């Protein structure tokens, strides 16, 4: 049976969701973040050397990195669903979004999380104003303009059909859900971009998304990276 090594409040929620969309049976092995560091527990390193989630094990294979997991699941269990036909321009666009989600959209969001944590981290009182100043400057000069650039781009792309590829839901929408949920949670979006808010509302209403939430447990991406 396929196993999802699931870290609470993490990207592996996305894998549970795709498995629910595909109707593939799976079991969940749960891992809890350290409440102070928010890092995964060391047991996850026994599954994959980096000890990050998601990781899946299936048929003797261990697969990490959410984009690779999505490609594997669609290739093995998709039966033509949730991805455009190989060799088409739509497939190239689909591949683009699978990579863009982690390669381009997530880095500024991760930096934002780090900047927010620096500003609120415990430290000697005399260091606090300096740390806050550095975090604020980093946000104002780099992180926030980058987020604006990416979110404006995503807004434009999504406004064509409401999905990332073509007229229908694909696994690219699953892969892009996490950066958009993270942007809403920590990027201060709060529904300010109607296209993105509408996309999130549509995906959250999908029965498979709801089932994945029930199986995965609490999902509060504010808490982690
Ligand atoms: N690009 C990787 C990122 C994996 C990643 O950083 N996962 C986070 C959870 S969202 C994690 O495991 N954090 C805990 C840690 O680094 O110990 C992917 O998409 O799979």
mmCIF file of C-alpha atoms and ligand atoms in Angstrom:
data_model
loop_
_atom_site.group_PDB
_atom_site.id
_atom_site.type_symbol
_atom_site.label_atom_id
_atom_site.label_comp_id
_atom_site.label_asym_id
_atom_site.label_seq_id
_atom_site.Cartn_x
_atom_site.Cartn_y
_atom_site.Cartn_z
ATOM 1 C CA UNK A 1 0.000 0.000 0.000
ATOM 2 C CA UNK A 2 1.209 3.503 -0.816
ATOM 3 C CA UNK A 3 2.347 5.380 2.320
ATOM 4 C CA UNK A 4 2.383 9.156 2.725
ATOM 5 C CA UNK A 5 4.891 10.299 5.353
ATOM 6 C CA UNK A 6 2.826 13.214 6.530
ATOM 7 C CA UNK A 7 4.145 16.114 8.582
ATOM 8 C CA UNK A 8 1.469 18.151 10.319
ATOM 9 C CA UNK A 9 0.786 21.595 8.811
ATOM 10 C CA UNK A 10 2.795 20.971 5.707
ATOM 11 C CA UNK A 11 2.973 20.576 1.963
ATOM 12 C CA UNK A 12 2.136 16.910 2.257
ATOM 13 C CA UNK A 13 -1.516 17.950 2.625
ATOM 14 C CA UNK A 14 -1.303 18.584 -1.119
ATOM 15 C CA UNK A 15 -0.294 14.948 -1.739
ATOM 16 C CA UNK A 16 -3.219 13.627 0.319
ATOM 17 C CA UNK A 17 -5.511 15.827 -1.757
ATOM 18 C CA UNK A 18 -4.150 14.518 -5.089
ATOM 19 C CA UNK A 19 -4.484 10.917 -3.880
ATOM 20 C CA UNK A 20 -8.103 11.623 -2.951
ATOM 21 C CA UNK A 21 -8.734 13.132 -6.401
ATOM 22 C CA UNK A 22 -7.208 10.037 -8.000
ATOM 23 C CA UNK A 23 -9.047 7.612 -5.720
ATOM 24 C CA UNK A 24 -5.820 5.775 -4.867
ATOM 25 C CA UNK A 25 -5.844 3.924 -1.518
ATOM 26 C CA UNK A 26 -3.085 5.088 0.827
ATOM 27 C CA UNK A 27 -2.020 4.995 4.430
ATOM 28 C CA UNK A 28 -0.650 7.904 6.440
ATOM 29 C CA UNK A 29 2.370 7.752 8.691
ATOM 30 C CA UNK A 30 2.283 10.843 10.892
ATOM 31 C CA UNK A 31 5.171 13.046 12.032
ATOM 32 C CA UNK A 32 4.836 16.054 14.322
ATOM 33 C CA UNK A 33 6.880 19.237 14.027
ATOM 34 C CA UNK A 34 8.992 20.330 16.962
ATOM 35 C CA UNK A 35 6.812 23.099 18.449
ATOM 36 C CA UNK A 36 9.825 25.375 19.016
ATOM 37 C CA UNK A 37 11.879 24.937 15.851
ATOM 38 C CA UNK A 38 8.977 23.847 13.615
ATOM 39 C CA UNK A 39 11.376 21.285 12.101
ATOM 40 C CA UNK A 40 10.355 17.728 11.303
ATOM 41 C CA UNK A 41 11.321 15.023 13.823
ATOM 42 C CA UNK A 42 14.535 13.019 13.194
ATOM 43 C CA UNK A 43 12.546 9.841 12.352
ATOM 44 C CA UNK A 44 11.672 11.374 8.998
ATOM 45 C CA UNK A 45 15.379 11.214 8.085
ATOM 46 C CA UNK A 46 15.152 7.451 8.234
ATOM 47 C CA UNK A 47 12.766 7.677 5.272
ATOM 48 C CA UNK A 48 14.719 10.282 3.258
ATOM 49 C CA UNK A 49 18.085 11.869 4.192
ATOM 50 C CA UNK A 50 16.708 15.434 4.208
ATOM 51 C CA UNK A 51 13.878 14.524 6.570
ATOM 52 C CA UNK A 52 11.391 16.817 4.786
ATOM 53 C CA UNK A 53 7.775 16.198 4.008
ATOM 54 C CA UNK A 54 6.166 15.131 1.739
ATOM 55 C CA UNK A 55 7.761 11.781 1.087
ATOM 56 C CA UNK A 56 5.892 8.784 -0.208
ATOM 57 C CA UNK A 57 6.821 5.118 -0.371
ATOM 58 C CA UNK A 58 5.199 2.967 -3.016
ATOM 59 C CA UNK A 59 6.150 -0.378 -4.557
ATOM 60 C CA UNK A 60 9.593 -0.317 -2.933
ATOM 61 C CA UNK A 61 10.279 3.251 -4.134
ATOM 62 C CA UNK A 62 10.868 6.278 -1.921
ATOM 63 C CA UNK A 63 9.907 9.560 -3.590
ATOM 64 C CA UNK A 64 10.498 13.017 -2.141
ATOM 65 C CA UNK A 65 9.908 16.562 -3.463
ATOM 66 C CA UNK A 66 6.263 17.409 -4.062
ATOM 67 C CA UNK A 67 6.622 18.159 -7.793
ATOM 68 C CA UNK A 68 8.279 14.773 -8.355
ATOM 69 C CA UNK A 69 5.583 13.081 -6.280
ATOM 70 C CA UNK A 70 2.848 14.739 -8.338
ATOM 71 C CA UNK A 71 4.531 13.605 -11.571
ATOM 72 C CA UNK A 72 4.919 10.072 -10.232
ATOM 73 C CA UNK A 73 1.294 9.810 -9.063
ATOM 74 C CA UNK A 74 -0.110 11.238 -12.297
ATOM 75 C CA UNK A 75 2.157 8.962 -14.379
ATOM 76 C CA UNK A 76 1.285 5.824 -12.454
ATOM 77 C CA UNK A 77 -2.329 6.358 -11.414
ATOM 78 C CA UNK A 78 -3.614 9.235 -13.553
ATOM 79 C CA UNK A 79 -5.030 7.167 -16.445
ATOM 80 C CA UNK A 80 -5.145 10.358 -18.469
ATOM 81 C CA UNK A 81 -6.823 12.393 -15.730
ATOM 82 C CA UNK A 82 -5.672 15.736 -14.285
ATOM 83 C CA UNK A 83 -2.843 16.363 -16.810
ATOM 84 C CA UNK A 84 -2.783 17.363 -20.483
ATOM 85 C CA UNK A 85 -1.529 14.819 -23.028
ATOM 86 C CA UNK A 86 2.278 14.492 -23.217
ATOM 87 C CA UNK A 87 3.921 16.366 -26.082
ATOM 88 C CA UNK A 88 1.295 19.137 -26.221
ATOM 89 C CA UNK A 89 1.870 22.856 -25.466
ATOM 90 C CA UNK A 90 -0.590 22.446 -22.561
ATOM 91 C CA UNK A 91 1.603 19.730 -21.088
ATOM 92 C CA UNK A 92 4.583 22.085 -21.195
ATOM 93 C CA UNK A 93 2.541 24.733 -19.399
ATOM 94 C CA UNK A 94 1.506 22.111 -16.838
ATOM 95 C CA UNK A 95 5.165 21.130 -16.255
ATOM 96 C CA UNK A 96 6.026 24.809 -15.919
ATOM 97 C CA UNK A 97 3.572 25.327 -13.037
ATOM 98 C CA UNK A 98 4.705 22.120 -11.308
ATOM 99 C CA UNK A 99 8.237 23.570 -11.153
ATOM 100 C CA UNK A 100 7.259 27.212 -10.660
ATOM 101 C CA UNK A 101 5.372 26.443 -7.426
ATOM 102 C CA UNK A 102 8.449 25.325 -5.510
ATOM 103 C CA UNK A 103 11.213 26.903 -7.617
ATOM 104 C CA UNK A 104 9.890 30.464 -7.923
ATOM 105 C CA UNK A 105 6.755 31.077 -5.845
ATOM 106 C CA UNK A 106 7.890 29.545 -2.559
ATOM 107 C CA UNK A 107 11.293 31.272 -2.032
ATOM 108 C CA UNK A 108 9.912 34.783 -1.333
ATOM 109 C CA UNK A 109 7.197 33.255 0.878
ATOM 110 C CA UNK A 110 9.820 31.368 2.856
ATOM 111 C CA UNK A 111 11.865 34.555 3.205
ATOM 112 C CA UNK A 112 8.757 36.325 4.469
ATOM 113 C CA UNK A 113 8.301 33.664 7.134
ATOM 114 C CA UNK A 114 11.952 33.988 8.182
ATOM 115 C CA UNK A 115 11.680 37.797 8.365
ATOM 116 C CA UNK A 116 8.537 37.534 10.509
ATOM 117 C CA UNK A 117 10.267 35.078 12.820
ATOM 118 C CA UNK A 118 13.389 37.240 13.167
ATOM 119 C CA UNK A 119 11.231 40.151 14.230
ATOM 120 C CA UNK A 120 9.522 38.130 16.960
ATOM 121 C CA UNK A 121 12.383 35.836 18.059
ATOM 122 C CA UNK A 122 13.531 35.951 21.696
ATOM 123 C CA UNK A 123 16.803 37.914 21.963
ATOM 124 C CA UNK A 124 18.606 40.350 24.297
ATOM 125 C CA UNK A 125 16.633 43.611 24.493
ATOM 126 C CA UNK A 126 19.478 45.684 22.982
ATOM 127 C CA UNK A 127 19.575 43.468 19.856
ATOM 128 C CA UNK A 128 15.819 43.606 19.218
ATOM 129 C CA UNK A 129 15.616 47.037 17.499
ATOM 130 C CA UNK A 130 18.516 46.111 15.196
ATOM 131 C CA UNK A 131 17.015 42.723 14.299
ATOM 132 C CA UNK A 132 13.617 44.302 13.667
ATOM 133 C CA UNK A 133 15.160 46.964 11.480
ATOM 134 C CA UNK A 134 17.019 44.375 9.383
ATOM 135 C CA UNK A 135 13.851 42.257 9.014
ATOM 136 C CA UNK A 136 11.755 45.312 8.062
ATOM 137 C CA UNK A 137 14.329 46.514 5.509
ATOM 138 C CA UNK A 138 14.545 43.057 3.944
ATOM 139 C CA UNK A 139 10.783 42.898 3.672
ATOM 140 C CA UNK A 140 10.347 46.370 2.236
ATOM 141 C CA UNK A 141 13.286 46.276 -0.196
ATOM 142 C CA UNK A 142 13.055 42.724 -1.495
ATOM 143 C CA UNK A 143 10.472 40.322 -0.130
ATOM 144 C CA UNK A 144 7.291 42.367 -0.495
ATOM 145 C CA UNK A 145 8.106 43.686 -4.008
ATOM 146 C CA UNK A 146 8.909 40.118 -5.112
ATOM 147 C CA UNK A 147 5.654 38.827 -3.673
ATOM 148 C CA UNK A 148 3.769 41.599 -5.448
ATOM 149 C CA UNK A 149 5.466 40.689 -8.730
ATOM 150 C CA UNK A 150 4.629 36.981 -8.424
ATOM 151 C CA UNK A 151 1.073 37.475 -7.206
ATOM 152 C CA UNK A 152 0.356 39.974 -9.989
ATOM 153 C CA UNK A 153 1.671 37.459 -12.515
ATOM 154 C CA UNK A 154 -0.390 34.606 -11.051
ATOM 155 C CA UNK A 155 -3.468 36.830 -11.000
ATOM 156 C CA UNK A 156 -3.057 37.531 -14.726
ATOM 157 C CA UNK A 157 -2.455 33.892 -15.627
ATOM 158 C CA UNK A 158 -5.354 32.588 -13.520
ATOM 159 C CA UNK A 159 -7.785 35.182 -14.821
ATOM 160 C CA UNK A 160 -7.917 33.505 -18.252
ATOM 161 C CA UNK A 161 -9.828 30.345 -17.267
ATOM 162 C CA UNK A 162 -9.662 30.227 -13.462
ATOM 163 C CA UNK A 163 -7.285 27.217 -13.664
ATOM 164 C CA UNK A 164 -3.547 27.123 -14.213
ATOM 165 C CA UNK A 165 -3.722 24.953 -17.348
ATOM 166 C CA UNK A 166 -6.559 24.969 -19.869
ATOM 167 C CA UNK A 167 -10.217 24.933 -18.965
ATOM 168 C CA UNK A 168 -10.177 22.260 -16.314
ATOM 169 C CA UNK A 169 -8.721 21.346 -12.993
ATOM 170 C CA UNK A 170 -5.290 19.613 -13.243
ATOM 171 C CA UNK A 171 -2.605 18.477 -10.829
ATOM 172 C CA UNK A 172 -0.876 21.822 -11.536
ATOM 173 C CA UNK A 173 -3.695 23.405 -9.509
ATOM 174 C CA UNK A 174 -2.896 21.014 -6.665
ATOM 175 C CA UNK A 175 0.792 21.948 -6.809
ATOM 176 C CA UNK A 176 0.029 25.686 -6.933
ATOM 177 C CA UNK A 177 -2.409 25.500 -4.014
ATOM 178 C CA UNK A 178 0.290 25.560 -1.341
ATOM 179 C CA UNK A 179 2.034 28.810 -2.387
ATOM 180 C CA UNK A 180 -1.339 30.497 -2.700
ATOM 181 C CA UNK A 181 -2.513 29.250 0.675
ATOM 182 C CA UNK A 182 0.818 30.349 2.160
ATOM 183 C CA UNK A 183 0.538 33.758 0.469
ATOM 184 C CA UNK A 184 -2.913 34.167 1.946
ATOM 185 C CA UNK A 185 -1.811 33.053 5.394
ATOM 186 C CA UNK A 186 1.467 34.931 5.689
ATOM 187 C CA UNK A 187 1.677 37.219 2.665
ATOM 188 C CA UNK A 188 -1.214 39.369 3.848
ATOM 189 C CA UNK A 189 -3.402 38.628 0.823
ATOM 190 C CA UNK A 190 -6.696 38.369 2.722
ATOM 191 C CA UNK A 191 -8.774 38.015 -0.415
ATOM 192 C CA UNK A 192 -7.345 41.197 -1.952
ATOM 193 C CA UNK A 193 -6.834 39.492 -5.308
ATOM 194 C CA UNK A 194 -10.268 38.167 -6.308
ATOM 195 C CA UNK A 195 -8.895 35.727 -8.924
ATOM 196 C CA UNK A 196 -6.713 34.024 -6.313
ATOM 197 C CA UNK A 197 -9.404 34.151 -3.625
ATOM 198 C CA UNK A 198 -11.867 32.589 -6.110
ATOM 199 C CA UNK A 199 -9.374 29.862 -7.023
ATOM 200 C CA UNK A 200 -8.827 28.984 -3.360
ATOM 201 C CA UNK A 201 -12.559 28.950 -2.704
ATOM 202 C CA UNK A 202 -13.128 26.598 -5.658
ATOM 203 C CA UNK A 203 -10.408 24.140 -4.697
ATOM 204 C CA UNK A 204 -11.366 24.157 -1.012
ATOM 205 C CA UNK A 205 -14.936 23.236 -1.984
ATOM 206 C CA UNK A 206 -13.840 20.107 -3.856
ATOM 207 C CA UNK A 207 -14.988 16.939 -2.084
ATOM 208 C CA UNK A 208 -11.515 15.392 -2.491
ATOM 209 C CA UNK A 209 -9.905 18.421 -0.804
ATOM 210 C CA UNK A 210 -12.352 18.066 2.096
ATOM 211 C CA UNK A 211 -11.674 14.338 2.429
ATOM 212 C CA UNK A 212 -7.914 15.002 2.447
ATOM 213 C CA UNK A 213 -8.382 17.549 5.240
ATOM 214 C CA UNK A 214 -10.343 15.009 7.282
ATOM 215 C CA UNK A 215 -7.613 12.413 6.857
ATOM 216 C CA UNK A 216 -4.652 14.746 7.264
ATOM 217 C CA UNK A 217 -5.824 16.512 10.387
ATOM 218 C CA UNK A 218 -5.169 20.105 11.382
ATOM 219 C CA UNK A 219 -3.743 22.183 8.538
ATOM 220 C CA UNK A 220 -2.591 25.575 9.595
ATOM 221 C CA UNK A 221 0.163 26.659 7.247
ATOM 222 C CA UNK A 222 0.808 29.775 9.274
ATOM 223 C CA UNK A 223 2.727 27.521 11.640
ATOM 224 C CA UNK A 224 5.413 26.190 9.344
ATOM 225 C CA UNK A 225 7.347 26.298 6.129
HETATM 226 N N1 LIG B 1 10.488 21.662 -2.094
HETATM 227 C C1 LIG B 1 10.165 20.646 -1.124
HETATM 228 C C2 LIG B 1 10.033 21.301 0.245
HETATM 229 C C3 LIG B 1 9.930 20.309 1.371
HETATM 230 C C4 LIG B 1 9.795 21.044 2.700
HETATM 231 O O1 LIG B 1 10.554 21.982 2.992
HETATM 232 N N2 LIG B 1 8.861 20.604 3.529
HETATM 233 C C5 LIG B 1 8.628 21.232 4.812
HETATM 234 C C6 LIG B 1 7.159 21.100 5.167
HETATM 235 S S1 LIG B 1 6.084 22.129 4.271
HETATM 236 C C7 LIG B 1 9.365 20.495 5.902
HETATM 237 O O2 LIG B 1 9.521 19.286 5.842
HETATM 238 N N3 LIG B 1 9.759 21.253 6.952
HETATM 239 C C8 LIG B 1 10.306 20.691 8.163
HETATM 240 C C9 LIG B 1 11.813 20.640 8.172
HETATM 241 O O3 LIG B 1 12.456 21.279 7.313
HETATM 242 O O4 LIG B 1 12.355 19.973 9.051
HETATM 243 C C10 LIG B 1 8.862 19.956 -1.561
HETATM 244 O O5 LIG B 1 8.082 20.584 -2.270
HETATM 245 O O6 LIG B 1 8.655 18.779 -1.232
#
